[in-house]
Tab-separated table of N, CA and C in Angstrom:
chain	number	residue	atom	x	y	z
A	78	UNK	N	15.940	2.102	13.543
A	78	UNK	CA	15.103	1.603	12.472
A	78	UNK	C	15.581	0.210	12.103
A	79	UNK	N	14.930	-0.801	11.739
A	79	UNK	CA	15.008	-1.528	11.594
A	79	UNK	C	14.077	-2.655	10.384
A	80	UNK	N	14.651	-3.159	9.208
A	80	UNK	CA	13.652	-3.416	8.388
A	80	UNK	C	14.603	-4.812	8.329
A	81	UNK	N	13.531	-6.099	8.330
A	81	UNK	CA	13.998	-7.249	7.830
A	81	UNK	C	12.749	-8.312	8.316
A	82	UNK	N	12.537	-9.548	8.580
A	82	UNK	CA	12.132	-10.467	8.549
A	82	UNK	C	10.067	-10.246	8.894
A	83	UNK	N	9.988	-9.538	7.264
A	83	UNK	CA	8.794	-9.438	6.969
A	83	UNK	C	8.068	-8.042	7.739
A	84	UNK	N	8.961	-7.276	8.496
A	84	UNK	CA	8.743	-6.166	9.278
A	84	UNK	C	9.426	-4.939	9.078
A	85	UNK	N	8.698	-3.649	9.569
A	85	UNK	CA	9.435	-2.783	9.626
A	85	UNK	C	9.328	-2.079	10.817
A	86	UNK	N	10.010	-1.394	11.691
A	86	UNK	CA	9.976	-0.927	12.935
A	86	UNK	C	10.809	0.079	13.423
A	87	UNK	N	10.288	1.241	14.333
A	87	UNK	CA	11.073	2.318	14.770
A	87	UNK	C	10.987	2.565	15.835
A	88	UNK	N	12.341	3.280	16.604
A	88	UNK	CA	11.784	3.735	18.186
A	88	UNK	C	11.421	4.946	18.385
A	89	UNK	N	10.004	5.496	18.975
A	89	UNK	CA	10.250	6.737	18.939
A	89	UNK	C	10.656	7.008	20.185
A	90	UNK	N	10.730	8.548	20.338
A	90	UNK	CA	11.509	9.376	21.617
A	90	UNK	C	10.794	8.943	23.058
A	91	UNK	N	9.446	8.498	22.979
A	91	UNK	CA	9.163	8.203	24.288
A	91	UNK	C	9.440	6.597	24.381
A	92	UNK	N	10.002	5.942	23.528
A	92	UNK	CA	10.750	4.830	23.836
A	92	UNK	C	9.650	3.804	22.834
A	93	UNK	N	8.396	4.012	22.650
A	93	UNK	CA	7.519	3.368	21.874
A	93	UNK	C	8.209	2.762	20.476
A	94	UNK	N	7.423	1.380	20.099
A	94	UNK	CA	7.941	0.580	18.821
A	94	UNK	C	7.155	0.873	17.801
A	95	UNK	N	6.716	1.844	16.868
A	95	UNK	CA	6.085	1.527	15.952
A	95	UNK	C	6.152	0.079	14.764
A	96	UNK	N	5.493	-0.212	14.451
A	96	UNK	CA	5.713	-1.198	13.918
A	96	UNK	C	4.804	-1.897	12.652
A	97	UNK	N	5.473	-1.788	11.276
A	97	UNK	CA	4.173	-2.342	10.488
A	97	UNK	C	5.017	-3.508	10.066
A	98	UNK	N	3.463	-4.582	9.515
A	98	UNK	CA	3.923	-5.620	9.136
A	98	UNK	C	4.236	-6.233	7.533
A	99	UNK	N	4.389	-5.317	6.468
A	99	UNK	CA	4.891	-5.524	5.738
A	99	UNK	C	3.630	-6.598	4.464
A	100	UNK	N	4.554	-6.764	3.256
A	100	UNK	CA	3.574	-7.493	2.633
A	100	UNK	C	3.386	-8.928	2.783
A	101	UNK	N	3.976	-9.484	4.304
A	101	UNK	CA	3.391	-10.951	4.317
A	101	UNK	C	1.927	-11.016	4.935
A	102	UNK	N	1.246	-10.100	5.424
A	102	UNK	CA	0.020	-10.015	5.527
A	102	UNK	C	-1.254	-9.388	4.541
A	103	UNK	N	-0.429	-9.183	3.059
A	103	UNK	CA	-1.420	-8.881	2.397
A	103	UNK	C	-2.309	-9.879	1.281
A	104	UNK	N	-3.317	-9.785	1.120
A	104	UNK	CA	-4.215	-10.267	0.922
A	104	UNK	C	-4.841	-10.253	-0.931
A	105	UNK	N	-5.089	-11.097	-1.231
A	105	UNK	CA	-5.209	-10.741	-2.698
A	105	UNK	C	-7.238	-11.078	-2.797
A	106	UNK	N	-7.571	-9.766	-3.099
A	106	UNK	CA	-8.572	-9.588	-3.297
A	106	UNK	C	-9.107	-9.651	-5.126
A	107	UNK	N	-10.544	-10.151	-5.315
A	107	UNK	CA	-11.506	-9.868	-5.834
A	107	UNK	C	-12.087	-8.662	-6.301
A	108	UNK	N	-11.835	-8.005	-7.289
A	108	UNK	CA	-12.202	-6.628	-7.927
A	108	UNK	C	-13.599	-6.155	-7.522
A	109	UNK	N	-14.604	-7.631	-7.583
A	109	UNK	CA	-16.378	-7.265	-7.346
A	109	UNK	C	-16.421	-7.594	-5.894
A	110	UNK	N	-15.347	-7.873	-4.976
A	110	UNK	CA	-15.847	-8.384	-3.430
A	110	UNK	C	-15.144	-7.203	-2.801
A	111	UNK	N	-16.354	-7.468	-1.608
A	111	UNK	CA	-15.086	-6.092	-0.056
A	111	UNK	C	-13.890	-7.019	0.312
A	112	UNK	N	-12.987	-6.135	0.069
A	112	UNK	CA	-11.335	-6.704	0.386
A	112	UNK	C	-12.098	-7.109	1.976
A	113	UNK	N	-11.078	-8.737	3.010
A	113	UNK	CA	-11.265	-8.274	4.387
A	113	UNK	C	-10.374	-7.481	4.736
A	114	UNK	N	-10.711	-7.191	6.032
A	114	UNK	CA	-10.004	-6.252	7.053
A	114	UNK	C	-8.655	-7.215	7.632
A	115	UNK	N	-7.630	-6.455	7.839
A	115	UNK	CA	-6.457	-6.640	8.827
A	115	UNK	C	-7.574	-7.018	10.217
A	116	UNK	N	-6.666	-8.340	10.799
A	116	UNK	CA	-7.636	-8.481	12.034
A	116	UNK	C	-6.821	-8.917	13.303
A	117	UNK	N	-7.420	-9.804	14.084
A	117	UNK	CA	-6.152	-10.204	15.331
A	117	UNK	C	-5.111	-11.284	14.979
A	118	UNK	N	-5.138	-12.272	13.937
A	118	UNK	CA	-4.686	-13.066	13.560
A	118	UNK	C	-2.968	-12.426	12.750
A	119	UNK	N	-3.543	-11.397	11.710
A	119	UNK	CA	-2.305	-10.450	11.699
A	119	UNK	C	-1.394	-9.623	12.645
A	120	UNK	N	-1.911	-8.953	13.360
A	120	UNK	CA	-1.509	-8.321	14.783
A	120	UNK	C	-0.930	-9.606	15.215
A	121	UNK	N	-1.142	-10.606	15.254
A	121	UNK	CA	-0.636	-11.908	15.962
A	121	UNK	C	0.517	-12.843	15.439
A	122	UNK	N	0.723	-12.614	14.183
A	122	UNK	CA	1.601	-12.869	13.402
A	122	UNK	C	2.812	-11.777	13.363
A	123	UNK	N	2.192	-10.499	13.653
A	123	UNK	CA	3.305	-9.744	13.980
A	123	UNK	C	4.039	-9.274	14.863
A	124	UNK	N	3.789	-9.753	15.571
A	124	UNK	CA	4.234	-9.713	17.098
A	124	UNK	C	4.530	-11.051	17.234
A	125	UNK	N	4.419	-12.162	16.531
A	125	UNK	CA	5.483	-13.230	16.422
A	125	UNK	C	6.383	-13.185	15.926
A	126	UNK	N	6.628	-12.550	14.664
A	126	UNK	CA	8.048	-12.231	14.154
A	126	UNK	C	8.802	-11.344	15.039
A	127	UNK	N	7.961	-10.387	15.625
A	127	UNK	CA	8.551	-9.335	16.368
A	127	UNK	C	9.642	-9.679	17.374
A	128	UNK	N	9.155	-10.739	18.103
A	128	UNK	CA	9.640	-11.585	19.015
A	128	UNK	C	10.914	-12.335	18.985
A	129	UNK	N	10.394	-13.109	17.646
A	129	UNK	CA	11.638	-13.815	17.051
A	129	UNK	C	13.010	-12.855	16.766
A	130	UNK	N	12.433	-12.047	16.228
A	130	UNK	CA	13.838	-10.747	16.122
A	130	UNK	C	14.232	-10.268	16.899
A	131	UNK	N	13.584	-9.526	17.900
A	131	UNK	CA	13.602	-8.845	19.027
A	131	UNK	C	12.987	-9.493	20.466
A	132	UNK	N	14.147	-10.530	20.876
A	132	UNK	CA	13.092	-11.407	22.189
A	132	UNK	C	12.499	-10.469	23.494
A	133	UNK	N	13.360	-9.088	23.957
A	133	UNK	CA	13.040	-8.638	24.870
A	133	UNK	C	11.382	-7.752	24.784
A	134	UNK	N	11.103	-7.881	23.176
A	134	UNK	CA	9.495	-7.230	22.797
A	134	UNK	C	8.827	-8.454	23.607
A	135	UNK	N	8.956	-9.365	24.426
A	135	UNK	CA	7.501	-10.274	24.820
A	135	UNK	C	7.096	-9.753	25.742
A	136	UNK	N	8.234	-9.107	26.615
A	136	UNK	CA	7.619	-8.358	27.410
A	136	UNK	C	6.425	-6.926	27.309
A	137	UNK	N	6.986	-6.471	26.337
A	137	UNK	CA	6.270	-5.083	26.197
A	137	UNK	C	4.822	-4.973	26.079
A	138	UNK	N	4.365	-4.542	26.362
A	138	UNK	CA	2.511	-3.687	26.153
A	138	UNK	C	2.254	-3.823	24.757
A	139	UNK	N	1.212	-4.151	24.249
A	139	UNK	CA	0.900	-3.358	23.074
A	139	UNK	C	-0.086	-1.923	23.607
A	140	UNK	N	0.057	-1.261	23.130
A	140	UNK	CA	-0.198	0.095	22.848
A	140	UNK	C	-2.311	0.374	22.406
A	141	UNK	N	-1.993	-0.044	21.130
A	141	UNK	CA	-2.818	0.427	20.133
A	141	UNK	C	-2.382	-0.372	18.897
A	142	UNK	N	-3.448	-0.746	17.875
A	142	UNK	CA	-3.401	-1.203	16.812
A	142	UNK	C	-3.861	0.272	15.466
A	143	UNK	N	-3.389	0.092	14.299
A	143	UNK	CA	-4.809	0.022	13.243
A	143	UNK	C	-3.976	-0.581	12.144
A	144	UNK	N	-5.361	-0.417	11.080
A	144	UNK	CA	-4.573	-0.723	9.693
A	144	UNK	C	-5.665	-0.013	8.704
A	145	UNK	N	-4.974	-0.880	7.122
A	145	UNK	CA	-5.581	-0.346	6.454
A	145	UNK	C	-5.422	-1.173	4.996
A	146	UNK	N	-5.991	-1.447	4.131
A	146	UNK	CA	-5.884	-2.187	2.453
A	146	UNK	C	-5.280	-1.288	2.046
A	147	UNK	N	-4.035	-1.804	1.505
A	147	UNK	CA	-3.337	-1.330	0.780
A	147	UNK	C	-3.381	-1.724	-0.774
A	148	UNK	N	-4.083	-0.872	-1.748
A	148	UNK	CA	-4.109	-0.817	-3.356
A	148	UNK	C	-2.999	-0.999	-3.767
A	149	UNK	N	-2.189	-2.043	-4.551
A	149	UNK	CA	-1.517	-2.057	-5.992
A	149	UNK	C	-1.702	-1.971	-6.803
A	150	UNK	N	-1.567	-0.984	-8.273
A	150	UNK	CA	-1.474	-1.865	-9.679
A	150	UNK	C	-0.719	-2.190	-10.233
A	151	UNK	N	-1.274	-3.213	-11.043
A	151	UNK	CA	-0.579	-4.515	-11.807
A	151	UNK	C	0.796	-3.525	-12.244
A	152	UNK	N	1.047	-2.573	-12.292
A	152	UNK	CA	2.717	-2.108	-12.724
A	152	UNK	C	3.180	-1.104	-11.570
A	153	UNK	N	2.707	-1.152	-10.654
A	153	UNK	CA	3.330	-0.677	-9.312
A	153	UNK	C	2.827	1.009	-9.391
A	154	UNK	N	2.304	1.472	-10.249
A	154	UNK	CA	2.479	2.669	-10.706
A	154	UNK	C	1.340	3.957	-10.472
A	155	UNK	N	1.789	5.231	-10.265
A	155	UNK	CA	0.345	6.069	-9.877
A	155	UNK	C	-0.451	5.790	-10.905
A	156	UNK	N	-1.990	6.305	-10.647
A	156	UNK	CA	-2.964	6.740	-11.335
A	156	UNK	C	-3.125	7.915	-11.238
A	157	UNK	N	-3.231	8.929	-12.559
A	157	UNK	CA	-3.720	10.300	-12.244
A	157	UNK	C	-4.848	10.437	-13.694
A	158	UNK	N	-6.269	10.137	-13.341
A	158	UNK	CA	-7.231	10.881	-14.243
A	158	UNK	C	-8.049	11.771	-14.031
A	159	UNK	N	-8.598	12.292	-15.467
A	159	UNK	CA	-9.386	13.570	-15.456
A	159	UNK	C	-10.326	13.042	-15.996
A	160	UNK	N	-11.893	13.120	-15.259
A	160	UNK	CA	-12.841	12.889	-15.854
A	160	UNK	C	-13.834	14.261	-16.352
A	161	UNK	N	-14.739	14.168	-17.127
A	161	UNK	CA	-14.964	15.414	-17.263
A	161	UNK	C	-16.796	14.893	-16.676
A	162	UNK	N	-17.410	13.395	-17.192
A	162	UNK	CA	-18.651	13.155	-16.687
A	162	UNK	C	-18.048	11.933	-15.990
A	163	UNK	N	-18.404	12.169	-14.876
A	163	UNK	CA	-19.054	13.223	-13.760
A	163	UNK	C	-17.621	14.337	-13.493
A	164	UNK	N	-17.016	15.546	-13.443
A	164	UNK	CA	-16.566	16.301	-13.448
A	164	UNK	C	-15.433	15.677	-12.046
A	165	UNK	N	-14.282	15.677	-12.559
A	165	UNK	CA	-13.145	14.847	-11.179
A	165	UNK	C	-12.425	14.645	-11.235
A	166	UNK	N	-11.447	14.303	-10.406
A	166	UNK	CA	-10.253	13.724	-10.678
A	166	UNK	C	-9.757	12.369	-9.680
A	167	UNK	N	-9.145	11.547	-10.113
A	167	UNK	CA	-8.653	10.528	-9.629
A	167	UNK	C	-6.798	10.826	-9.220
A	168	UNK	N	-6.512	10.194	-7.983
A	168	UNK	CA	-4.984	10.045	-7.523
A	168	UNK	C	-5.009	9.081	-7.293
A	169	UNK	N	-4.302	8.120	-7.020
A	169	UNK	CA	-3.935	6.675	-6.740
A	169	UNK	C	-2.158	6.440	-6.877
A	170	UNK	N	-1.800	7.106	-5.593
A	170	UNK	CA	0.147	7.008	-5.604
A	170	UNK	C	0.702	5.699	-5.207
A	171	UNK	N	0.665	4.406	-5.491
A	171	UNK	CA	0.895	3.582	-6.035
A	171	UNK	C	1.538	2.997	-4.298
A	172	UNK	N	0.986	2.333	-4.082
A	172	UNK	CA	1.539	2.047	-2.403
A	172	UNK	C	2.332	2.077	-1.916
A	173	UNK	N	2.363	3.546	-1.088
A	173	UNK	CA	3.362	3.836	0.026
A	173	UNK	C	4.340	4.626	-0.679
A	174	UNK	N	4.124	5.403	-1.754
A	174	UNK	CA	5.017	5.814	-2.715
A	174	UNK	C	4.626	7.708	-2.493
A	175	UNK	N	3.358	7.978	-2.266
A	175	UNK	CA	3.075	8.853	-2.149
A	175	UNK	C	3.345	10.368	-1.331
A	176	UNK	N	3.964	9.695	-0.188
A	176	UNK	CA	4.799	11.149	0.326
A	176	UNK	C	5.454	11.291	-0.499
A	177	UNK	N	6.781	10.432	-0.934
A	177	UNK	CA	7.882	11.168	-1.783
A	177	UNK	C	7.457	11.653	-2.679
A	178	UNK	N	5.949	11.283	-3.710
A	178	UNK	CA	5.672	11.681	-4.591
A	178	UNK	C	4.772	13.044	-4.663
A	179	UNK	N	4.139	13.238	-3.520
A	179	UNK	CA	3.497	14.805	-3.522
A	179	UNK	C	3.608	15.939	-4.043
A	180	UNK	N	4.710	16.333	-3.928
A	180	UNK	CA	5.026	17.174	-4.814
A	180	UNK	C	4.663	17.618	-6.380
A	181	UNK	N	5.230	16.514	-6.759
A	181	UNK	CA	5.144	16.341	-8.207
A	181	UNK	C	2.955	16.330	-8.388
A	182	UNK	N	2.652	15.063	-7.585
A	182	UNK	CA	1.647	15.143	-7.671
A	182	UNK	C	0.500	16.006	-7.529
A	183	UNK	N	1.125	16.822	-6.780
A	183	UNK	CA	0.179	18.386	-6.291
A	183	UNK	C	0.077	19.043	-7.828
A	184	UNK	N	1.252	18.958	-8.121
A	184	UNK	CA	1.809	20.660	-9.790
A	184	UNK	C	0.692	19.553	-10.466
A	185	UNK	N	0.743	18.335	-10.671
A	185	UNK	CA	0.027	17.858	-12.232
A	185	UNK	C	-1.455	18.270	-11.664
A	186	UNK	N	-1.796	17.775	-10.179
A	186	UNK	CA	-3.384	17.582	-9.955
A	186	UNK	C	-3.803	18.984	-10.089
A	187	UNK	N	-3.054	19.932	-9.521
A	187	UNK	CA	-3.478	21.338	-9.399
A	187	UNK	C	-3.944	21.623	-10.786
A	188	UNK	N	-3.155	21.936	-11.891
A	188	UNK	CA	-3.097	21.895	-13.193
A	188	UNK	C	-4.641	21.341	-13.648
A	189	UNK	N	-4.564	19.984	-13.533
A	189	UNK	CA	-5.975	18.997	-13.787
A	189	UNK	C	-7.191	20.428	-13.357
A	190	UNK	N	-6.948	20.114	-11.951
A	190	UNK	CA	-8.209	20.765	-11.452
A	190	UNK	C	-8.834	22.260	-11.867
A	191	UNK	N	-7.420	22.914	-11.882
A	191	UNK	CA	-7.943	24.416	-12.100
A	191	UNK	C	-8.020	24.692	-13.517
A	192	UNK	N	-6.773	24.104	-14.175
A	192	UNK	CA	-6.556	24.174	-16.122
A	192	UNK	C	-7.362	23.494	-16.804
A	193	UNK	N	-7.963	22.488	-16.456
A	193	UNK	CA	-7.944	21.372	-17.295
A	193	UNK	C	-6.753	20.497	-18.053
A	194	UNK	N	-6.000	20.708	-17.518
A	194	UNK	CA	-4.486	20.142	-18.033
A	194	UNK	C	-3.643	20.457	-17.398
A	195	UNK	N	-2.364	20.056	-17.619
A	195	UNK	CA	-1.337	20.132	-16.905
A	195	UNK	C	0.023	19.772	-17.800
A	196	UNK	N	1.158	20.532	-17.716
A	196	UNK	CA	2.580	20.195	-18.496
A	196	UNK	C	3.527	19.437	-17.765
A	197	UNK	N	2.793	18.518	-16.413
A	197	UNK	CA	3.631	17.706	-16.375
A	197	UNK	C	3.450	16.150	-16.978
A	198	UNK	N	4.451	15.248	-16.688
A	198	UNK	CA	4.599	13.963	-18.286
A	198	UNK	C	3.625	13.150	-17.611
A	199	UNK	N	2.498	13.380	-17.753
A	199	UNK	CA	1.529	11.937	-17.045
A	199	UNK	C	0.151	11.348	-18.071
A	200	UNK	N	0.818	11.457	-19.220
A	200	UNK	CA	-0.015	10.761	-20.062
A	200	UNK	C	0.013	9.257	-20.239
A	201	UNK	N	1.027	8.636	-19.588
A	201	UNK	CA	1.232	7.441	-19.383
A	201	UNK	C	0.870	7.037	-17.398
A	202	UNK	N	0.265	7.802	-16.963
A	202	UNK	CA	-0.445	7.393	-15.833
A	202	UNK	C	-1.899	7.346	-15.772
A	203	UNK	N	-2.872	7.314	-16.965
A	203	UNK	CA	-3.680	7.656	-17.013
A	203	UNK	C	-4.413	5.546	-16.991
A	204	UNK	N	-5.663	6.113	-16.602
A	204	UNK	CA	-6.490	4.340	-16.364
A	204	UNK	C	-6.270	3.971	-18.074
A	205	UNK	N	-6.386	4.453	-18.814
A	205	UNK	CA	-6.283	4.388	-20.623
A	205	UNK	C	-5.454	2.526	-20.593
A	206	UNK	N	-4.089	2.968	-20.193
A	206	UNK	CA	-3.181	1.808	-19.299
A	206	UNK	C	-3.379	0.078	-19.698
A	207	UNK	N	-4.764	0.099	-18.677
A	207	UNK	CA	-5.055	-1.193	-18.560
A	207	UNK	C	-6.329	-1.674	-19.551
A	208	UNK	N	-6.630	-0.863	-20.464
A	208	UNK	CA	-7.689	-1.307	-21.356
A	208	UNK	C	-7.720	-2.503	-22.305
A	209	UNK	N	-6.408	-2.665	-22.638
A	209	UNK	CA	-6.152	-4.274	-23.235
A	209	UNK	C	-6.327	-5.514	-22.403
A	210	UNK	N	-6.176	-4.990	-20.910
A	210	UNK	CA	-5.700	-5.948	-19.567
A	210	UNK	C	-6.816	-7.112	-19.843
A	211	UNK	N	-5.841	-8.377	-19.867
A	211	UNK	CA	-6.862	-9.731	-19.990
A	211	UNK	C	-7.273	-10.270	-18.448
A	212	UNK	N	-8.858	-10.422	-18.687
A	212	UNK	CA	-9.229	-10.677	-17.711
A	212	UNK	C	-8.130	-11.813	-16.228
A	213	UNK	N	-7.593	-12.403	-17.062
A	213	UNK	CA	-6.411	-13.572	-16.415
A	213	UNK	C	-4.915	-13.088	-16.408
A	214	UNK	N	-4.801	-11.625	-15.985
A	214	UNK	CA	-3.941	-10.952	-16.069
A	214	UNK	C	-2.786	-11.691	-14.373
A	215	UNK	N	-3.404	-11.838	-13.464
A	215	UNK	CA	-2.798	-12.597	-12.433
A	215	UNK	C	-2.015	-13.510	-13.039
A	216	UNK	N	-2.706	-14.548	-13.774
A	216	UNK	CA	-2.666	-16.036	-13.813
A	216	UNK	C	-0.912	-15.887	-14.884
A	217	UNK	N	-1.283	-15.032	-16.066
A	217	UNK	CA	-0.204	-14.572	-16.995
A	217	UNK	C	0.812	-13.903	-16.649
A	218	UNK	N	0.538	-12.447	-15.736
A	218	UNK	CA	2.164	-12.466	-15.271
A	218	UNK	C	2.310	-12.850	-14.199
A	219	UNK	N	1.690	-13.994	-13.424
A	219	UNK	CA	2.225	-14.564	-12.409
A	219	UNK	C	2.206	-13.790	-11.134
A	220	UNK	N	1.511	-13.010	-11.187
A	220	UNK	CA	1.220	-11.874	-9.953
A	220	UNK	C	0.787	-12.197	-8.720
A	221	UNK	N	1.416	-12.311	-7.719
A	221	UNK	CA	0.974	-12.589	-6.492
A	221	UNK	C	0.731	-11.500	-5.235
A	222	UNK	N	-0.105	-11.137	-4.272
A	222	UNK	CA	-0.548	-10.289	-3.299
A	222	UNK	C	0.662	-10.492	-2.370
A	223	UNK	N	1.348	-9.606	-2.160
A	223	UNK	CA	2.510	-8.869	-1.224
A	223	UNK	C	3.941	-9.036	-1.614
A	224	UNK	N	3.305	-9.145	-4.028
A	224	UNK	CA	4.810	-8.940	-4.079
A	224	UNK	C	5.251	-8.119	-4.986
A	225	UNK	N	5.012	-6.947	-4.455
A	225	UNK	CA	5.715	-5.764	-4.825
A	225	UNK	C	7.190	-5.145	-4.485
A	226	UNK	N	7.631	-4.164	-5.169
A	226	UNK	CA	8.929	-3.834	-5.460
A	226	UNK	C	9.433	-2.902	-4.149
A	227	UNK	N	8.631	-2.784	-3.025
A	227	UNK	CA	9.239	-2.030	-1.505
A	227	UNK	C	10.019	-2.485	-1.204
Protein backbone atom coordinates (compact mmCIF):
# COMPACT_ATOMS: atom_id res chain seq x y z
CA UNK A 1 0.00 0.00 0.00
CA UNK A 2 1.09 2.98 -0.70
CA UNK A 3 -0.38 6.62 -0.13
CA UNK A 4 1.52 9.88 -1.05
CA UNK A 5 1.98 12.26 -3.97
CA UNK A 6 -1.74 12.96 -4.59
CA UNK A 7 -2.40 9.02 -4.89
CA UNK A 8 -3.38 6.06 -3.36
CA UNK A 9 -2.47 2.52 -4.52
CA UNK A 10 -2.45 -1.30 -3.79
CA UNK A 11 -1.15 -4.58 -5.09
CA UNK A 12 -3.47 -7.13 -5.38
CA UNK A 13 -2.66 -11.01 -5.35
CA UNK A 14 -2.74 -11.34 -9.08
CA UNK A 15 -0.07 -8.69 -9.11
CA UNK A 16 -2.65 -5.84 -10.39
CA UNK A 17 -2.26 -1.89 -9.16
CA UNK A 18 -5.36 -0.58 -8.03
CA UNK A 19 -5.17 2.83 -7.96
CA UNK A 20 -7.24 6.05 -7.07
CA UNK A 21 -6.40 9.46 -7.60
CA UNK A 22 -7.15 11.29 -4.67
CA UNK A 23 -8.51 14.92 -4.18
CA UNK A 24 -6.24 16.62 -6.79
CA UNK A 25 -8.75 15.71 -9.35
CA UNK A 26 -11.73 16.95 -7.70
CA UNK A 27 -13.81 19.38 -9.00
CA UNK A 28 -15.87 22.11 -7.38
CA UNK A 29 -19.25 22.12 -8.63
CA UNK A 30 -22.43 24.35 -8.87
CA UNK A 31 -25.43 23.21 -6.63
CA UNK A 32 -28.06 24.03 -9.89
CA UNK A 33 -25.44 22.44 -12.63
CA UNK A 34 -24.55 18.49 -13.52
CA UNK A 35 -21.21 18.09 -11.71
CA UNK A 36 -18.69 16.88 -14.97
CA UNK A 37 -17.59 13.48 -15.18
CA UNK A 38 -13.94 12.13 -14.30
CA UNK A 39 -12.58 11.81 -17.92
CA UNK A 40 -9.20 10.91 -19.89
CA UNK A 41 -7.44 13.98 -18.90
CA UNK A 42 -7.69 12.68 -15.13
CA UNK A 43 -6.82 9.03 -15.87
CA UNK A 44 -3.90 10.96 -17.52
CA UNK A 45 -2.81 12.90 -14.78
CA UNK A 46 -2.80 9.84 -12.87
CA UNK A 47 -0.78 7.77 -14.37
CA UNK A 48 1.60 10.72 -14.52
CA UNK A 49 2.11 10.90 -10.99
CA UNK A 50 2.01 7.22 -11.03
CA UNK A 51 5.07 7.19 -13.01
CA UNK A 52 6.85 9.79 -11.31
CA UNK A 53 6.63 7.61 -8.10
CA UNK A 54 6.75 4.41 -9.46
CA UNK A 55 8.96 4.57 -12.91
CA UNK A 56 8.70 0.79 -13.66
CA UNK A 57 4.43 1.53 -13.93
CA UNK A 58 5.26 3.00 -17.74
CA UNK A 59 5.51 -0.08 -18.66
CA UNK A 60 2.36 -1.68 -17.40
CA UNK A 61 -1.20 -2.13 -19.18
CA UNK A 62 -3.90 -0.25 -17.99
CA UNK A 63 -6.52 -2.63 -17.17
CA UNK A 64 -9.83 -0.82 -16.85
CA UNK A 65 -10.89 2.56 -15.62
CA UNK A 66 -14.07 4.00 -13.62
CA UNK A 67 -15.03 6.69 -11.38
CA UNK A 68 -17.36 8.53 -9.68
CA UNK A 69 -18.39 12.43 -7.91
CA UNK A 70 -17.58 12.37 -4.85
CA UNK A 71 -20.17 14.60 -2.35
CA UNK A 72 -18.71 16.74 0.56
CA UNK A 73 -20.33 18.82 3.15
CA UNK A 74 -19.26 22.03 4.10
CA UNK A 75 -18.31 20.17 7.73
CA UNK A 76 -17.10 16.89 6.38
CA UNK A 77 -19.98 15.27 8.10
CA UNK A 78 -22.91 12.47 7.54
CA UNK A 79 -26.38 13.37 6.71
CA UNK A 80 -29.09 11.27 8.24
CA UNK A 81 -32.89 12.60 7.62
CA UNK A 82 -36.36 11.59 8.14
CA UNK A 83 -38.83 12.92 5.97
CA UNK A 84 -42.28 12.15 6.58
CA UNK A 85 -43.74 14.16 2.99
CA UNK A 86 -42.84 12.40 0.80
CA UNK A 87 -42.32 9.41 3.36
CA UNK A 88 -38.04 8.61 3.40
CA UNK A 89 -35.07 8.71 4.44
CA UNK A 90 -31.85 10.31 3.48
CA UNK A 91 -27.92 8.81 4.18
CA UNK A 92 -25.14 10.79 2.98
CA UNK A 93 -21.71 9.18 4.91
CA UNK A 94 -19.65 11.99 4.32
CA UNK A 95 -16.86 10.87 1.68
CA UNK A 96 -15.32 7.71 1.89
CA UNK A 97 -16.19 7.56 5.55
CA UNK A 98 -18.92 5.17 5.14
CA UNK A 99 -17.68 1.60 5.46
CA UNK A 100 -16.23 2.37 8.82
CA UNK A 101 -19.36 4.03 9.53
CA UNK A 102 -22.09 1.30 8.67
CA UNK A 103 -22.63 -0.01 11.43
CA UNK A 104 -23.57 2.68 13.46
CA UNK A 105 -25.42 3.85 10.43
CA UNK A 106 -27.54 0.73 9.86
CA UNK A 107 -28.90 0.81 14.13
CA UNK A 108 -29.92 4.77 13.55
CA UNK A 109 -31.42 4.16 9.77
CA UNK A 110 -33.09 0.91 10.82
CA UNK A 111 -34.69 2.71 13.83
CA UNK A 112 -35.71 5.80 11.28
CA UNK A 113 -37.29 3.37 9.01
CA UNK A 114 -39.15 0.88 11.04
CA UNK A 115 -39.68 3.28 14.53
CA UNK A 116 -39.86 6.39 13.34
CA UNK A 117 -36.94 7.24 15.52
CA UNK A 118 -34.06 6.05 16.74
CA UNK A 119 -31.78 6.33 20.29
CA UNK A 120 -28.86 6.81 18.54
CA UNK A 121 -27.10 10.73 18.96
CA UNK A 122 -27.92 12.05 15.41
CA UNK A 123 -29.80 15.04 16.01
CA UNK A 124 -26.94 17.02 15.03
CA UNK A 125 -26.69 15.17 11.57
CA UNK A 126 -29.78 16.21 10.44
CA UNK A 127 -30.03 18.86 6.94
CA UNK A 128 -31.70 21.37 9.95
CA UNK A 129 -27.51 22.07 9.99
CA UNK A 130 -27.16 24.26 7.14
CA UNK A 131 -30.30 26.47 7.33
CA UNK A 132 -28.47 29.67 8.39
CA UNK A 133 -25.75 28.68 5.55
CA UNK A 134 -24.96 32.07 3.62
CA UNK A 135 -25.34 31.81 0.23
CA UNK A 136 -21.22 32.82 -0.02
CA UNK A 137 -20.48 30.17 2.33
CA UNK A 138 -17.26 29.06 -0.05
CA UNK A 139 -16.06 32.55 -0.39
CA UNK A 140 -16.25 32.94 3.87
CA UNK A 141 -14.75 29.87 5.03
CA UNK A 142 -12.46 29.76 2.31
CA UNK A 143 -13.50 26.34 1.09
CA UNK A 144 -11.87 24.84 -1.67
CA UNK A 145 -12.80 21.36 -3.87
CA UNK A 146 -10.28 18.50 -2.79
CA UNK A 147 -9.71 19.91 0.54
CA UNK A 148 -10.89 17.75 2.86
CA UNK A 149 -9.65 16.10 6.06
CA UNK A 150 -8.62 12.25 4.30
Amino acid sequence: CLIGHGLSLRQTRRGNIHLNGGPHEWIDTALEAEPEKPNTPIVRNMARRLIEILPIAKQAQMLRSWASVVDITIDQMTIIQRFDTPAGLIAASAGGHGLGMAPALGVALSGLALNGATNAPISALTLDRFKGLSPNWRTEKGWMAGSYNT
